[in-house]
Each structure stands twice: as structure tokens, then as C-alpha cells.
């Protein structure tokens, strides 16, 4: 483990590359969405109190590694940003990767502890929530885009200080004009009661860089007679109504548990959920391209390319202006 010697490269990558930020209430299903998007066994549950950044890069050799980025100390005071390598996970299986990620989470929540040579004490952390980041780099010849994705801790309301910290963290990440916002809504709660809607609208009033995700629709299928609820959700997915999003909303079916994830194919689960929804008259006119992970991925790629195109004129080098020679100056007089 060692400190990365050229942090400026990482800063430049983050500054000039559009990023996708996934955020939502606690237990909204955002970790499962990101897990399916990047194919990485991200930890889920109450220990998820740190931002996760997934960097996908196209390189000749495949590599997966974890690094830790520290930007605050054990008192939440800003420090000089530094990033240290933590683990090479290229050859690890999913269970081992998840264990390493959980360990990395604990180290960034204990910034005074040297991750290289100091063991963590069990269940004793300096910070409950932190701005320090667990970074995962996924690179190889199959990666088509240099694209960072960030998942933020779920917003909790059990304590005001925790809620305020998390709201501030989300606002900080989504304010950049090139950031693509992915607010995750859960179908089991009213759309108006989920604060991600307000956060997205405040950061992106035009809605042009926001695409919504609706999870937990499998729990609504059992209530086919609740026309009011189905109408609210179908209208939301179609990009209509009071809470409409310009880029609309995508219905994603995540595995309902770790056991379900092991023994059932997420794509098949999603297909079955979509077919069941389409049996309800309210959902029959919802466009098919608003369902499923593949359609969400295509929309994110579209928004990323649009964002890159807008950013490119500012980052491309301009040709230097030629300085006229003395002879040219005299001939023009």
C-alpha cells in the first residue's frame, strides 16, 4: 500500500470528466442499481456510510483496485486531499471483493488510522458518516468509456445532524454542471415525500441532466387494485404530472435479498416484474423503453456523450496565436 504520487492526475480526471451520481433515501435500492450497472459486489446495508466512486477506464490490461481518498480528518475538518492505494482485487472473487470494500469503508471512517500498518478495532469508528471516499478502478480492453460513477450514502432521518450532513454531501456532489444526476425513488413511498426529487430540481432546474430510477415495483404488483398508487407511479414513469422529469424515469427490478441475488437471475426477475405490470390497464400505455437496466444504461450513455460534447470546446487546446515578425510589422506599416 502506498500513497499515490500524482494526485493531480486524479483531480484532472474528476474535473474534466462528466460523472454519474446515484443518490436516494436509505434502503431505496440505489446500491443494487449501481451494482448491476458496474458488475461489482458493492456492500449493502447499514454500514454504507461513505461515498463510493467507481472509475471505469479503457486500458490494455485488466485491473481492478481499491484506493482511499481522504479529504477530512476525524473531526470532519478539511485536510489536504490525498489518495492511497489499498488493495488489488483483480483476482478476488465476489465475496472477497465485498469484504475488502467493507474494510476500506471502515478505514475512511477512521482517517487517523494508518491503513498500511494498523489494524482497526471492531465496531469502533471515529466517524459515522464521512466525505472520505472509497474509490474503485475498473479498467481493461472491454471498457468503452472513461466514466466515473459515484454512489452516495442513503439519506437517513434518524438524527438531524446525520440528515443535515448527508443532504449537504449530496448537494456538493450534484451541483457541478457536467454531473449526471440519478435520483433513486422507491415505489413503496410517495414520490412527493422523497427528498431526492427536491434535491434534483434544485441542482438541475431544467432537468436536462437528470434521469430518475424507480425501484421496488415488485412490492406494488401485489396491490393491483390500488389504482391511485399505480396511476401515480405510471404517470411519473411516463414523464408526466406534477413530479415529471424531462428525461423520464426507468423502472428497475433489483433482487429482493442476498439469497434472491444468488439463486435468481436479476434480468429474469426484472422481465417477470415488467410482464406483471403490463397486465394492469394503467401500465399498458407506458413505453417499453422505460423499463429495465439496458434502457437505463442507454439513456446514461446518451447523457454522458451530450455532457462530454458540451464540455469539449472548453477543454480542447486552442492554437497559439502567431507573433508577427519584425519584417512583417515593418511591411504592414
Coordinates of C-alpha atoms in Angstrom, one line a residue:
X1 CA 0.0 0.0 0.0
X2 CA 1.4 3.4 -0.9
X3 CA 0.3 7.0 -1.4
X4 CA -0.4 7.8 -5.0
X5 CA 2.3 10.1 -6.1
X6 CA 0.4 12.0 -8.8
X7 CA -2.9 13.1 -7.3
X8 CA -3.2 15.8 -9.9
X9 CA -4.0 13.1 -12.5
X10 CA -7.0 12.0 -10.4
X11 CA -8.1 15.6 -9.9
X12 CA -7.9 16.3 -13.6
X13 CA -9.8 13.2 -14.4
X14 CA -12.6 14.2 -11.9
X15 CA -12.6 17.8 -13.0
X16 CA -12.9 17.3 -16.8
X17 CA -14.9 14.1 -17.0
X18 CA -18.7 14.0 -16.5
X19 CA -19.7 11.8 -13.6
X20 CA -22.9 10.0 -12.8
X21 CA -24.1 10.5 -9.2
X22 CA -26.5 8.0 -7.8
X23 CA -28.4 9.1 -4.6
X24 CA -31.5 8.4 -2.7
X25 CA -33.0 7.6 0.7
X26 CA -31.6 4.8 2.8
X27 CA -32.8 1.4 1.5
X28 CA -34.1 2.9 -1.7
X29 CA -32.2 0.2 -3.7
X30 CA -29.5 2.5 -5.2
X31 CA -26.7 0.2 -4.2
X32 CA -28.3 -2.7 -6.1
X33 CA -28.8 -0.5 -9.2
X34 CA -25.2 0.6 -9.2
X35 CA -24.1 -3.0 -8.6
X36 CA -25.9 -4.1 -11.7
X37 CA -24.6 -1.2 -13.7
X38 CA -20.9 -1.9 -13.0
X39 CA -20.9 -5.6 -12.2
X40 CA -19.2 -5.1 -8.8
X41 CA -20.4 -6.7 -5.5
X42 CA -20.9 -3.4 -3.6
X43 CA -21.6 -3.7 0.1
X44 CA -25.2 -3.0 1.1
X45 CA -26.9 -2.3 4.4
X46 CA -26.4 0.0 7.4
X47 CA -22.6 0.1 7.1
X48 CA -22.9 2.1 3.9
X49 CA -21.9 5.5 5.3
X50 CA -19.2 6.6 2.8
X51 CA -19.3 7.7 -0.8
X52 CA -18.2 5.1 -3.4
X53 CA -16.6 6.2 -6.6
X54 CA -16.3 3.7 -9.5
X55 CA -13.9 4.7 -12.2
X56 CA -14.1 2.8 -15.5
X57 CA -11.2 3.2 -17.8
X58 CA -10.2 1.6 -21.1
X59 CA -6.7 0.0 -20.9
X60 CA -4.8 -2.9 -22.5
X61 CA -4.6 -4.9 -19.3
X62 CA -7.5 -5.7 -17.0
X63 CA -7.1 -4.3 -13.5
X64 CA -9.4 -3.8 -10.5
X65 CA -8.2 -2.0 -7.5
X66 CA -9.3 -0.1 -4.4
X67 CA -7.9 3.2 -3.2
X68 CA -8.8 5.5 -0.3
X69 CA -9.3 9.3 -0.8
X70 CA -9.0 11.3 2.4
X71 CA -10.3 14.9 2.4
X72 CA -11.3 15.3 6.1
X73 CA -9.9 14.3 9.4
X74 CA -11.5 12.5 12.4
X75 CA -13.2 15.8 13.4
X76 CA -14.7 16.5 10.0
X77 CA -12.1 19.2 9.4
X78 CA -10.8 19.6 5.8
X79 CA -7.3 18.2 5.2
X80 CA -5.0 18.3 2.2
X81 CA -6.6 15.8 -0.2
X82 CA -4.6 12.6 -0.6
X83 CA -5.3 9.2 -2.1
X84 CA -3.6 6.0 -1.1
X85 CA -3.7 2.6 -2.7
X86 CA -5.5 0.0 -0.6
X87 CA -5.9 -3.3 -2.5
X88 CA -5.6 -5.0 -5.8
X89 CA -8.8 -7.0 -6.3
X90 CA -8.3 -8.2 -9.9
X91 CA -8.1 -11.9 -8.9
X92 CA -10.5 -11.9 -6.0
X93 CA -14.0 -13.5 -6.1
X94 CA -17.1 -11.5 -5.3
X95 CA -17.2 -12.4 -1.7
X96 CA -13.6 -11.4 -1.2
X97 CA -14.1 -8.2 -3.0
X98 CA -17.1 -7.2 -0.9
X99 CA -15.1 -8.0 2.3
X100 CA -12.3 -5.7 1.0
X101 CA -14.8 -2.9 0.2
X102 CA -16.3 -3.1 3.7
X103 CA -12.8 -3.0 5.2
X104 CA -12.0 0.1 3.0
X105 CA -15.2 1.8 4.2
X106 CA -14.0 1.4 7.8
X107 CA -10.6 2.9 7.1
X108 CA -12.0 6.0 5.5
X109 CA -14.3 6.4 8.6
X110 CA -11.2 6.2 10.7
X111 CA -8.9 8.8 9.0
X112 CA -6.4 9.0 11.8
X113 CA -5.5 5.3 11.5
X114 CA -2.8 4.3 9.0
X115 CA -4.4 1.8 6.6
X116 CA -1.0 0.4 5.8
X117 CA 0.1 -1.0 9.1
X118 CA -2.6 -0.5 11.7
X119 CA -5.5 -2.9 12.4
X120 CA -8.9 -1.5 13.0
X121 CA -10.7 -2.1 16.3
X122 CA -14.0 -3.9 15.8
X123 CA -17.1 -1.7 15.9
X124 CA -15.3 1.4 16.9
X125 CA -15.2 4.2 14.3
X126 CA -14.2 7.8 14.5
X127 CA -16.8 9.0 12.0
X128 CA -20.4 7.7 11.4
X129 CA -20.6 9.4 8.1
X130 CA -17.7 10.9 6.1
X131 CA -16.8 12.8 2.9
X132 CA -13.8 10.5 2.6
X133 CA -14.2 8.2 -0.4
X134 CA -13.7 4.6 -1.3
X135 CA -12.5 4.6 -4.9
X136 CA -12.7 1.5 -7.2
X137 CA -10.9 1.5 -10.5
X138 CA -12.2 -1.0 -13.1
X139 CA -10.0 -1.0 -16.3
X140 CA -9.5 -3.2 -19.2
X141 CA -9.9 -3.5 -23.0
X142 CA -13.6 -4.1 -22.7
X143 CA -14.3 -0.8 -21.0
X144 CA -15.7 1.5 -23.7
X145 CA -16.0 4.7 -21.7
X146 CA -13.8 6.6 -19.2
X147 CA -16.7 7.2 -16.9
X148 CA -16.8 7.7 -13.1
X149 CA -19.9 6.7 -11.1
X150 CA -20.5 7.9 -7.6
X151 CA -22.9 6.4 -5.1
X152 CA -23.6 8.5 -2.0
X153 CA -24.8 7.2 1.4
X154 CA -28.5 6.9 1.7
X155 CA -30.2 9.8 3.3
X156 CA -31.4 9.0 6.8
X157 CA -33.7 10.9 9.1
X158 CA -33.0 9.2 12.5
X159 CA -30.9 12.1 13.7
X160 CA -30.9 15.7 12.5
X161 CA -27.1 16.1 12.4
X162 CA -26.8 13.0 10.2
X163 CA -29.6 14.1 7.9
X164 CA -28.0 17.6 7.5
X165 CA -24.6 16.1 6.8
X166 CA -25.9 13.8 4.1
X167 CA -28.0 16.4 2.5
X168 CA -25.0 18.7 2.3
X169 CA -22.9 15.9 0.9
X170 CA -25.5 15.2 -1.9
X171 CA -25.8 18.9 -2.8
X172 CA -22.0 19.2 -3.0
X173 CA -21.7 16.3 -5.5
X174 CA -24.7 17.2 -7.8
X175 CA -24.1 20.9 -8.2
X176 CA -21.5 20.6 -11.0
X177 CA -23.0 21.4 -14.4
X178 CA -21.4 18.3 -16.0
X179 CA -22.7 15.9 -13.4
X180 CA -25.5 13.5 -14.4
X181 CA -28.0 13.1 -11.6
X182 CA -29.6 9.7 -10.9
X183 CA -32.1 10.1 -8.1
X184 CA -33.5 6.7 -7.0
X185 CA -37.1 6.6 -5.9
X186 CA -38.8 3.7 -4.2
X187 CA -42.3 2.8 -5.3
X188 CA -43.3 2.0 -1.8
X189 CA -43.2 5.6 -0.7
X190 CA -45.0 8.7 -2.1
X191 CA -42.9 10.5 -4.7
X192 CA -43.6 13.8 -3.0
X193 CA -42.2 12.6 0.3
X194 CA -38.8 11.6 -1.0
X195 CA -36.4 14.4 -0.8
X196 CA -34.3 13.3 -3.8
X197 CA -37.0 14.9 -6.0
X198 CA -36.4 18.3 -4.4
X199 CA -32.6 17.9 -4.4
X200 CA -32.5 17.1 -8.1
X201 CA -34.8 20.0 -9.0
X202 CA -32.7 22.5 -7.0
X203 CA -29.4 21.3 -8.6
X204 CA -30.9 20.9 -12.1
X205 CA -33.9 23.2 -12.6
X206 CA -34.1 22.4 -16.4
X207 CA -34.0 18.7 -15.7
X208 CA -31.7 18.1 -18.7
X209 CA -29.1 16.2 -16.8
X210 CA -31.4 14.2 -14.5
X211 CA -32.7 10.7 -15.1
X212 CA -34.8 9.0 -12.5
X213 CA -34.9 5.4 -11.3
X214 CA -37.9 3.7 -9.7
X215 CA -37.2 0.6 -7.6
X216 CA -39.3 -1.9 -5.6
X217 CA -42.1 -2.1 -8.1
X218 CA -42.3 -5.9 -7.3
X219 CA -43.8 -4.9 -4.0
X220 CA -46.6 -2.9 -5.7
X221 CA -47.6 -5.7 -8.0
X222 CA -49.3 -7.4 -5.1
X223 CA -51.7 -4.4 -4.9
X224 CA -53.2 -4.4 -8.3
X225 CA -56.5 -3.0 -7.0
X226 CA -54.8 0.2 -5.8
X227 CA -55.5 2.2 -8.9
X228 CA -54.5 5.5 -7.3
X229 CA -51.0 4.3 -6.4
X230 CA -50.5 2.7 -9.9
X231 CA -51.7 5.8 -11.6
X232 CA -49.2 8.0 -9.6
X233 CA -46.3 5.8 -10.5
X234 CA -47.2 5.2 -14.1
X235 CA -47.7 8.9 -14.7
X236 CA -44.3 9.5 -13.0
X237 CA -42.5 6.9 -15.3
X238 CA -44.1 8.5 -18.4
X239 CA -42.6 11.8 -17.5
X240 CA -45.9 13.5 -16.8
X241 CA -47.7 15.0 -13.8
X242 CA -46.5 17.3 -11.0
X243 CA -43.2 15.5 -10.4
X244 CA -42.3 14.8 -14.1
X245 CA -38.7 14.5 -15.1
X246 CA -37.6 15.7 -18.6
X247 CA -35.5 12.5 -19.2
X248 CA -38.3 10.5 -17.6
X249 CA -37.9 7.6 -15.1
X250 CA -36.8 4.0 -15.5
X251 CA -38.3 1.0 -13.7
X252 CA -35.6 -1.2 -12.4
X253 CA -36.2 -4.5 -10.6
X254 CA -33.5 -5.4 -8.1
X255 CA -33.1 -8.7 -6.3
X256 CA -35.1 -8.5 -3.1
X257 CA -32.4 -10.1 -0.9
X258 CA -28.9 -11.5 -1.0
X259 CA -30.4 -15.0 -1.3
X260 CA -32.6 -13.9 -4.2
X261 CA -29.5 -12.4 -5.8
X262 CA -27.6 -15.7 -5.6
X263 CA -30.3 -18.1 -6.8
X264 CA -32.2 -15.9 -9.3
X265 CA -31.2 -14.0 -12.4
X266 CA -31.8 -10.3 -11.9
X267 CA -32.6 -9.9 -15.6
X268 CA -35.3 -12.6 -15.4
X269 CA -36.7 -11.1 -12.2
X270 CA -36.9 -7.8 -14.0
X271 CA -38.6 -9.3 -17.0
X272 CA -41.2 -11.0 -14.9
X273 CA -42.0 -7.8 -13.0
X274 CA -42.4 -5.9 -16.2
X275 CA -44.7 -8.5 -17.6
X276 CA -46.8 -8.5 -14.4
X277 CA -47.1 -4.7 -14.5
X278 CA -48.2 -4.7 -18.1
X279 CA -51.2 -6.8 -17.1
X280 CA -52.6 -3.7 -15.3
X281 CA -54.5 -1.4 -17.6
X282 CA -52.8 1.7 -16.2
X283 CA -49.4 0.4 -17.3
X284 CA -50.3 -0.7 -20.8
X285 CA -49.6 2.6 -22.4
X286 CA -46.2 3.1 -20.6
X287 CA -43.5 2.9 -23.3
X288 CA -41.5 -0.3 -23.1
X289 CA -38.2 1.6 -23.3
X290 CA -38.9 3.0 -19.8
X291 CA -38.3 -0.5 -18.3
X292 CA -35.1 -2.3 -17.5
X293 CA -31.5 -1.8 -16.9
X294 CA -30.5 -1.9 -20.5
X295 CA -32.7 1.1 -21.4
X296 CA -31.4 3.0 -18.4
X297 CA -27.8 2.3 -19.5
X298 CA -28.5 3.6 -23.0
X299 CA -30.0 6.8 -21.5
X300 CA -27.0 7.3 -19.3
X301 CA -24.6 6.8 -22.2
X302 CA -26.6 9.4 -24.2
X303 CA -26.5 11.9 -21.4
X304 CA -22.8 11.3 -20.9
X305 CA -22.0 11.9 -24.6
X306 CA -24.1 15.0 -24.5
X307 CA -22.3 16.3 -21.5
X308 CA -18.9 15.5 -23.0
X309 CA -19.8 17.4 -26.2
X310 CA -20.7 20.4 -24.1
X311 CA -17.5 20.3 -22.1
X312 CA -15.1 19.6 -25.1
X313 CA -14.9 23.1 -26.5
X314 CA -13.7 24.4 -23.2
X315 CA -11.0 21.7 -22.7
X316 CA -9.6 21.5 -26.2
X317 CA -6.4 23.2 -26.7
X318 CA -6.5 26.3 -28.8
X319 CA -3.8 27.0 -31.4
X320 CA -1.3 29.6 -30.2
X321 CA -1.5 33.0 -31.8
X322 CA 1.5 33.6 -34.1
X323 CA 3.6 36.6 -33.1
X324 CA 4.3 38.7 -36.2
X325 CA 8.0 39.0 -37.1
X326 CA 9.7 42.4 -37.2
X327 CA 9.8 42.3 -41.0
X328 CA 6.1 41.6 -41.2
X329 CA 5.4 44.5 -38.8
X330 CA 7.5 46.9 -41.0
X331 CA 5.9 45.8 -44.2
X332 CA 2.5 46.4 -42.8
X333 CA 3.3 50.0 -41.8

